[in-house]
Amino acid sequence: MVYDIYSWDKRVTAERINLAMDRISQIREEDDAVCADVKFKDFFVELASFLEKVNDIRKKKETGEFEALSFEELTDIQNELFYDLREDIYAGSVYNPDVLEKIFDKDFVSPFLSLGFEVRAALITVFEGDFEGFVNILELFLQVYGTAVEGASAKEITDVIYWYASDYLDITARKRIIENFTASNRFFYNIIMNDDLSDLRYLFKFGEYIGSNEINTAKYLNSLDSETVRLCAKTFVDGYRDGFFAMQKDITKRSVVSLVYNIGFERIVKEAVIFFEDMGFEVVLQRKPYRLADMSPVKNRGICSGGVNRQFEYDHKFDMNIFTKKAYLDRKLEVCKRTFEEIKEDMSKYGGPALMESFGEREFLPVKKKSANAFSEKQNNLMTGYRNELMLLQDEYIDTSGTAFCIIAWPLPSIAKDEKIYSNIFDDIIRINTLDVTKYKDAQQKIIDALDKADTVSIVGGVGNKTSLTIKLHELKDATKETNFENCGADVNIPVGEVFTSPVLKGTEGTLFVKDVFLSGYHLKNLCIKVKDGMIEDYTCENFEREEDNKRIIDDAVLKGHKSLPMGEFAIGTNVIAYNVAKKYDIFEKMPILIAEKMGPHFAFGDTCYSHEEDNITYNPDGKAIIARDNECSIRRKTDIKKAYFNCHTDITIPLAELGDIYTNEPDGIHTYIIKDGKFVLKGSEILNE
């Protein structure tokens, strides 16, 4: 069903836009005496100038002039729109918290940062035709400007932004949820399915910053033959479908899939949409959250580009602190529940997400600025509580025992020095993503049979790696019918190649060390995590000179706002081919965790792989029930579900080159080596070394 997400009166909205823009256009010419504090004027003039440029885009789209612009003209317009955010300009930009701190009293920095970020969202509202959202942003800007020039306090300005967010929750929260679970917003779909993708001007229709990765990705995909593109798409869609079969779920009861990808991969996405529709699925294509009311400091999933400047995004990740209050979050939950009820029939058909990730972007080391907005401990707890409540509420409308998912990853051009090397890497990733599953499942079953005899498993690092971990396994009541480990093929997590379990926390302890790992967009160096009774006890890395900065980047990449997390997963990756490809091109630190986790043992901190599905027993190909689905945290769902889940799951892999040994510790004192000196040595698993 298609829901109305735009409910405004077009004539009235157009009048409001014209009135607002007339007023905004006057700000630049106003006498300095108008402002109670003249230093406010430069800030508002910069934001007003951006809004005028956005309005020019609106006019060009209305007249059809935008469609006729050349690639070069579109590039020039983009450069004007994003000029202030460019890495070489940002140091002096009014969107930079350090700049605002030098201009304004400290209390004004926070609301002005939030205002600046929300004003930037006006661009996307215009591209998507959300003119109600556009005029609301214009009127917010004018209200804050009018309040500021009259000499208002920082609190009064903050209140204006708070009530703006609160008053429009019925619109913003409802719209976001409907876009999450229904195909009511056809913006991306119409461009992908109807535009000529060989004409790269289509990229500029999305309203996102289009950089060299987006352009060169689209250009490269256009050079591939149709069969190769279809193979990439079919592998992805087949993985989603096979996930239902692997988890013994009835796919015929689901008919909606949300597809997320990075802009530039439209040619593959178009074929994937066709395959999904042939399966009877409606495809939801939703943008990454771009308005403060929709954003989370932890996870913002959706279609997007690589952006113009990741430091800008990092500086503004907590700008919603202005309205992160209990009353606001309680009201937002009420709107969410009302909307879930409105679309409950569609939510019952939701089959889960299909995620097409990308990797190979330039290394980013975020700079934590004291001038930037931040959450207090109280706000962090409030947001964590809100996210937990929202997930529980959502589970009332989506029976997750019947959902699946699929994740696949493709390289970006920035991973290589030139087009030829990129082409070779892409070809090898296609090969990795389409490997024969049978060979791996047979060898992995031999590994599982050995692991199931153990009480604990020991993991020891190789030369230069400080890892020394003991993993406590669940007790099997009947080893002929039960197993601790799942034999993972190439369904939900592509490519093939791992066996995994949920460890018992008590008795799981030691040190996890990795020289280089890429997590949540961050390249961590010499990551070291201490574990006691399955929980993170301490952690550090060597990215920065100051220890507080090292801990902060791990907080962002791993802990996700929590003080500690349990080890929710222990796995052994078996895809040596993927490891050899990473070695061949020297791209270990750029490999996404999706592929990296198949290249050696890995450990996930957060929820288990069976989060919210602990009681939905699944079976391995040999018919044994996978019983290791809970740990001491998740089992709390039976007494206090709010304390059971963390809503995060971050995998950390030890590459085979850094690995020493993995061996079992059986109750009778027998030790069986799975891996020795970085090589599979268990009888029947040696084929994995090829």
XYZ file of C-alpha atoms in Angstrom, residues 4 13 54 64 66 76 90 104 110 161 194 262 290 363 379 403 448 458 496 526 556 588 600 625 686:
25
model
C 0.519 9.846 1.705
C 3.037 26.031 0.776
C 18.783 25.861 -2.786
C 12.691 21.909 -16.317
C 17.721 21.534 -14.236
C 29.729 23.730 -10.939
C 36.084 23.814 6.232
C 30.169 33.552 19.711
C 25.359 24.575 20.356
C 14.854 24.739 17.801
C 13.630 5.147 -15.451
C 26.013 3.641 -1.843
C 19.381 13.794 6.873
C 41.322 6.625 5.789
C 21.267 12.059 27.366
C 12.488 -12.217 8.587
C 32.303 -27.959 13.918
C 41.931 -21.174 22.871
C 30.853 -17.932 2.164
C 47.056 -1.835 17.332
C 32.560 5.321 18.446
C 43.917 -5.756 4.473
C 40.367 -15.543 10.186
C 19.873 -28.016 16.280
C 43.179 -28.680 4.767
